Amino acid sequence: WAHDVVRASPAEVDLVLWCPGDRTDSALESSARDLALRARRAFRISERVLARVQPGASAPALLSLVRLPRWHVSQVLTHDAGLVLVADGIEYAGNLGTLVRTADACAADALLLTRATARVTHPKVFAASRGTVLTTPVLTYEAVGDAREALAAAGFTAYVADPGGTTS
């Protein structure tokens, strides 16, 4: 599924490693061929190399290194944007991936992260987002105030939900 997502996205593929092994898997082989054509570099590797690069993996296997898109605030927070999810202090990559998937599911124009310790480039983010991290704009801010300023400058009204809040 992961390589199907990459194939369908505009993401830049840096590296493809294909280990066919002894078994044939025509779908995986087709993905490997397609991605190799898009990749900057592509290599056919042995099962021994596969074991060193990705412990626990078995042939046939396809590995790829994909660049996440870089989103700029001027591309994302435009007058056309209607819904932006803002999350503060996200610590776990799986939770971040779920937020990205949720933003995608409700057709949000972006996800803004403030003070996040989970990094968007973590493999668990890709898995938990089911690959939507390749197509959902994610902007990160060190401080909540910076995100607030960017949203205000773009004309957004912010609504805050705090699980510890005393006012509904």
mmCIF file of C-alpha atoms in Angstrom:
data_model
loop_
_atom_site.group_PDB
_atom_site.id
_atom_site.type_symbol
_atom_site.label_atom_id
_atom_site.label_comp_id
_atom_site.label_asym_id
_atom_site.label_seq_id
_atom_site.Cartn_x
_atom_site.Cartn_y
_atom_site.Cartn_z
ATOM 1 C CA TRP A 1 0.000 0.000 0.000
ATOM 2 C CA ALA A 2 2.811 2.403 0.887
ATOM 3 C CA HIS A 3 4.393 2.283 -2.532
ATOM 4 C CA ASP A 4 1.011 2.653 -4.219
ATOM 5 C CA VAL A 5 0.578 5.884 -2.232
ATOM 6 C CA VAL A 6 4.021 7.091 -3.288
ATOM 7 C CA ARG A 7 3.316 6.211 -6.909
ATOM 8 C CA ALA A 8 0.064 8.192 -6.843
ATOM 9 C CA SER A 9 1.648 11.219 -5.166
ATOM 10 C CA PRO A 10 3.811 13.951 -6.655
ATOM 11 C CA ALA A 11 6.500 13.153 -4.050
ATOM 12 C CA GLU A 12 10.116 13.166 -5.092
ATOM 13 C CA VAL A 13 11.681 9.689 -4.881
ATOM 14 C CA ASP A 14 15.352 9.828 -3.957
ATOM 15 C CA LEU A 15 16.218 6.160 -3.688
ATOM 16 C CA VAL A 16 14.674 2.793 -4.522
ATOM 17 C CA LEU A 17 16.087 -0.517 -3.322
ATOM 18 C CA TRP A 18 14.586 -3.632 -4.892
ATOM 19 C CA CYS A 19 15.289 -7.122 -3.592
ATOM 20 C CA PRO A 20 13.360 -9.636 -5.687
ATOM 21 C CA GLY A 21 14.639 -12.752 -3.915
ATOM 22 C CA ASP A 22 13.543 -16.159 -5.192
ATOM 23 C CA ARG A 23 9.786 -15.560 -5.120
ATOM 24 C CA THR A 24 7.999 -13.523 -7.735
ATOM 25 C CA ASP A 25 5.501 -10.841 -6.847
ATOM 26 C CA SER A 26 4.303 -9.171 -10.035
ATOM 27 C CA ALA A 27 2.567 -6.273 -8.233
ATOM 28 C CA LEU A 28 5.658 -5.474 -6.201
ATOM 29 C CA GLU A 29 7.852 -5.856 -9.261
ATOM 30 C CA SER A 30 5.621 -3.433 -11.166
ATOM 31 C CA SER A 31 5.866 -0.920 -8.298
ATOM 32 C CA ALA A 32 9.643 -1.337 -8.236
ATOM 33 C CA ARG A 33 9.883 -0.694 -11.970
ATOM 34 C CA ASP A 34 7.647 2.408 -11.824
ATOM 35 C CA LEU A 35 9.409 3.883 -8.813
ATOM 36 C CA ALA A 36 12.859 3.165 -10.250
ATOM 37 C CA LEU A 37 11.964 5.297 -13.262
ATOM 38 C CA ARG A 38 11.045 8.215 -10.966
ATOM 39 C CA ALA A 39 13.904 7.821 -8.536
ATOM 40 C CA ARG A 40 17.159 9.726 -8.594
ATOM 41 C CA ARG A 41 18.891 6.446 -7.790
ATOM 42 C CA ALA A 42 17.668 2.846 -7.963
ATOM 43 C CA PHE A 43 19.469 -0.356 -7.069
ATOM 44 C CA ARG A 44 18.722 -4.040 -7.152
ATOM 45 C CA ILE A 45 20.054 -5.515 -3.911
ATOM 46 C CA SER A 46 20.714 -8.987 -2.549
ATOM 47 C CA GLU A 47 18.910 -10.554 0.399
ATOM 48 C CA ARG A 48 22.082 -10.139 2.433
ATOM 49 C CA VAL A 49 22.126 -6.370 1.789
ATOM 50 C CA LEU A 50 18.387 -6.206 2.517
ATOM 51 C CA ALA A 51 18.962 -7.825 5.928
ATOM 52 C CA ARG A 52 21.552 -5.174 6.766
ATOM 53 C CA VAL A 53 19.526 -2.232 5.489
ATOM 54 C CA GLN A 54 16.133 -3.315 6.886
ATOM 55 C CA PRO A 55 16.489 -5.950 9.616
ATOM 56 C CA GLY A 56 13.501 -8.268 9.738
ATOM 57 C CA ALA A 57 12.528 -7.702 6.109
ATOM 58 C CA SER A 58 12.391 -10.631 3.730
ATOM 59 C CA ALA A 59 12.471 -10.851 -0.039
ATOM 60 C CA PRO A 60 10.758 -9.862 -2.147
ATOM 61 C CA ALA A 61 11.080 -6.382 -0.715
ATOM 62 C CA LEU A 62 10.905 -2.849 -2.006
ATOM 63 C CA LEU A 63 12.326 0.050 -0.011
ATOM 64 C CA SER A 64 12.241 3.682 -0.992
ATOM 65 C CA LEU A 65 13.413 6.993 0.346
ATOM 66 C CA VAL A 66 10.908 9.733 -0.465
ATOM 67 C CA ARG A 67 11.122 13.464 0.143
ATOM 68 C CA LEU A 68 8.223 15.046 1.957
ATOM 69 C CA PRO A 69 6.895 18.122 0.212
ATOM 70 C CA ARG A 70 7.982 21.452 1.693
ATOM 71 C CA TRP A 71 5.040 23.710 2.273
ATOM 72 C CA HIS A 72 5.358 27.446 2.608
ATOM 73 C CA VAL A 73 2.851 29.469 4.589
ATOM 74 C CA SER A 74 2.067 31.633 1.533
ATOM 75 C CA GLN A 75 1.040 28.495 -0.406
ATOM 76 C CA VAL A 76 -1.154 27.128 2.359
ATOM 77 C CA LEU A 77 -2.759 29.956 4.325
ATOM 78 C CA THR A 78 -4.435 31.698 1.428
ATOM 79 C CA HIS A 79 -7.830 33.386 1.151
ATOM 80 C CA ASP A 80 -9.115 30.134 -0.399
ATOM 81 C CA ALA A 81 -8.235 28.049 2.675
ATOM 82 C CA GLY A 82 -11.255 27.292 4.808
ATOM 83 C CA LEU A 83 -10.247 24.805 7.477
ATOM 84 C CA VAL A 84 -6.926 24.415 9.263
ATOM 85 C CA LEU A 85 -6.313 22.030 12.159
ATOM 86 C CA VAL A 86 -3.849 23.314 14.763
ATOM 87 C CA ALA A 87 -2.260 20.912 17.251
ATOM 88 C CA ASP A 88 0.007 21.897 20.109
ATOM 89 C CA GLY A 89 2.701 19.793 21.760
ATOM 90 C CA ILE A 90 2.277 16.543 19.811
ATOM 91 C CA GLU A 91 4.787 14.054 21.237
ATOM 92 C CA TYR A 92 4.164 10.739 19.482
ATOM 93 C CA ALA A 93 4.740 10.022 15.801
ATOM 94 C CA GLY A 94 1.738 7.703 15.589
ATOM 95 C CA ASN A 95 -0.540 10.398 16.993
ATOM 96 C CA LEU A 96 0.884 12.936 14.556
ATOM 97 C CA GLY A 97 0.219 10.584 11.644
ATOM 98 C CA THR A 98 -3.335 10.107 12.841
ATOM 99 C CA LEU A 99 -3.815 13.886 12.960
ATOM 100 C CA VAL A 100 -2.516 14.206 9.390
ATOM 101 C CA ARG A 101 -4.921 11.467 8.270
ATOM 102 C CA THR A 102 -7.775 13.176 10.127
ATOM 103 C CA ALA A 103 -6.986 16.543 8.513
ATOM 104 C CA ASP A 104 -7.012 14.836 5.129
ATOM 105 C CA ALA A 105 -10.282 13.011 5.875
ATOM 106 C CA CYS A 106 -12.137 16.221 6.742
ATOM 107 C CA ALA A 107 -10.644 18.074 3.751
ATOM 108 C CA ALA A 108 -8.672 20.484 5.918
ATOM 109 C CA ASP A 109 -6.412 22.772 3.956
ATOM 110 C CA ALA A 110 -3.519 22.233 6.368
ATOM 111 C CA LEU A 111 -2.290 20.991 9.707
ATOM 112 C CA LEU A 112 -0.348 23.505 11.813
ATOM 113 C CA LEU A 113 1.877 22.118 14.541
ATOM 114 C CA THR A 114 3.152 24.151 17.463
ATOM 115 C CA ARG A 115 5.775 22.964 19.921
ATOM 116 C CA ALA A 116 5.702 19.454 18.456
ATOM 117 C CA THR A 117 8.354 17.002 19.558
ATOM 118 C CA ALA A 118 7.248 14.328 17.093
ATOM 119 C CA ARG A 119 8.837 14.878 13.714
ATOM 120 C CA VAL A 120 6.894 14.695 10.481
ATOM 121 C CA THR A 121 9.706 12.689 8.871
ATOM 122 C CA HIS A 122 9.349 9.760 11.304
ATOM 123 C CA PRO A 123 8.345 6.521 9.515
ATOM 124 C CA LYS A 124 5.466 6.014 11.961
ATOM 125 C CA VAL A 125 3.947 9.298 10.768
ATOM 126 C CA PHE A 126 3.851 7.964 7.217
ATOM 127 C CA ALA A 127 2.302 4.680 8.355
ATOM 128 C CA ALA A 128 -0.280 6.234 10.705
ATOM 129 C CA SER A 129 -1.239 8.848 8.119
ATOM 130 C CA ARG A 130 -1.586 6.088 5.518
ATOM 131 C CA GLY A 131 0.631 8.208 3.283
ATOM 132 C CA THR A 132 -1.505 11.357 3.420
ATOM 133 C CA VAL A 133 1.536 13.172 4.833
ATOM 134 C CA LEU A 134 2.688 13.325 1.201
ATOM 135 C CA THR A 135 -0.341 15.387 0.144
ATOM 136 C CA THR A 136 -1.579 17.185 3.278
ATOM 137 C CA PRO A 137 0.226 20.453 3.983
ATOM 138 C CA VAL A 138 1.891 20.461 7.407
ATOM 139 C CA LEU A 139 3.384 23.675 8.796
ATOM 140 C CA THR A 140 5.432 23.690 11.979
ATOM 141 C CA TYR A 141 5.954 26.526 14.441
ATOM 142 C CA GLU A 142 8.204 26.629 17.485
ATOM 143 C CA ALA A 143 5.847 28.936 19.373
ATOM 144 C CA VAL A 144 2.070 29.140 19.586
ATOM 145 C CA GLY A 145 2.238 32.915 19.090
ATOM 146 C CA ASP A 146 3.961 32.507 15.723
ATOM 147 C CA ALA A 147 1.193 30.225 14.475
ATOM 148 C CA ARG A 148 -1.448 32.600 15.833
ATOM 149 C CA GLU A 149 0.154 35.503 13.940
ATOM 150 C CA ALA A 150 0.296 33.533 10.688
ATOM 151 C CA LEU A 151 -3.352 32.523 11.020
ATOM 152 C CA ALA A 152 -4.463 36.066 11.894
ATOM 153 C CA ALA A 153 -2.512 37.515 8.968
ATOM 154 C CA ALA A 154 -4.352 35.093 6.661
ATOM 155 C CA GLY A 155 -7.725 36.120 8.110
ATOM 156 C CA PHE A 156 -8.495 33.008 10.145
ATOM 157 C CA THR A 157 -10.608 32.896 13.286
ATOM 158 C CA ALA A 158 -9.225 30.421 15.829
ATOM 159 C CA TYR A 159 -11.374 28.160 17.980
ATOM 160 C CA VAL A 160 -9.577 26.456 20.862
ATOM 161 C CA ALA A 161 -10.373 23.124 22.486
ATOM 162 C CA ASP A 162 -8.582 22.326 25.731
ATOM 163 C CA PRO A 163 -9.324 19.044 27.521
ATOM 164 C CA GLY A 164 -8.382 20.726 30.809
ATOM 165 C CA GLY A 165 -10.478 23.828 30.160
ATOM 166 C CA THR A 166 -13.150 24.930 32.583
ATOM 167 C CA THR A 167 -15.307 26.827 30.088
ATOM 168 C CA SER A 168 -17.283 25.185 27.329
#
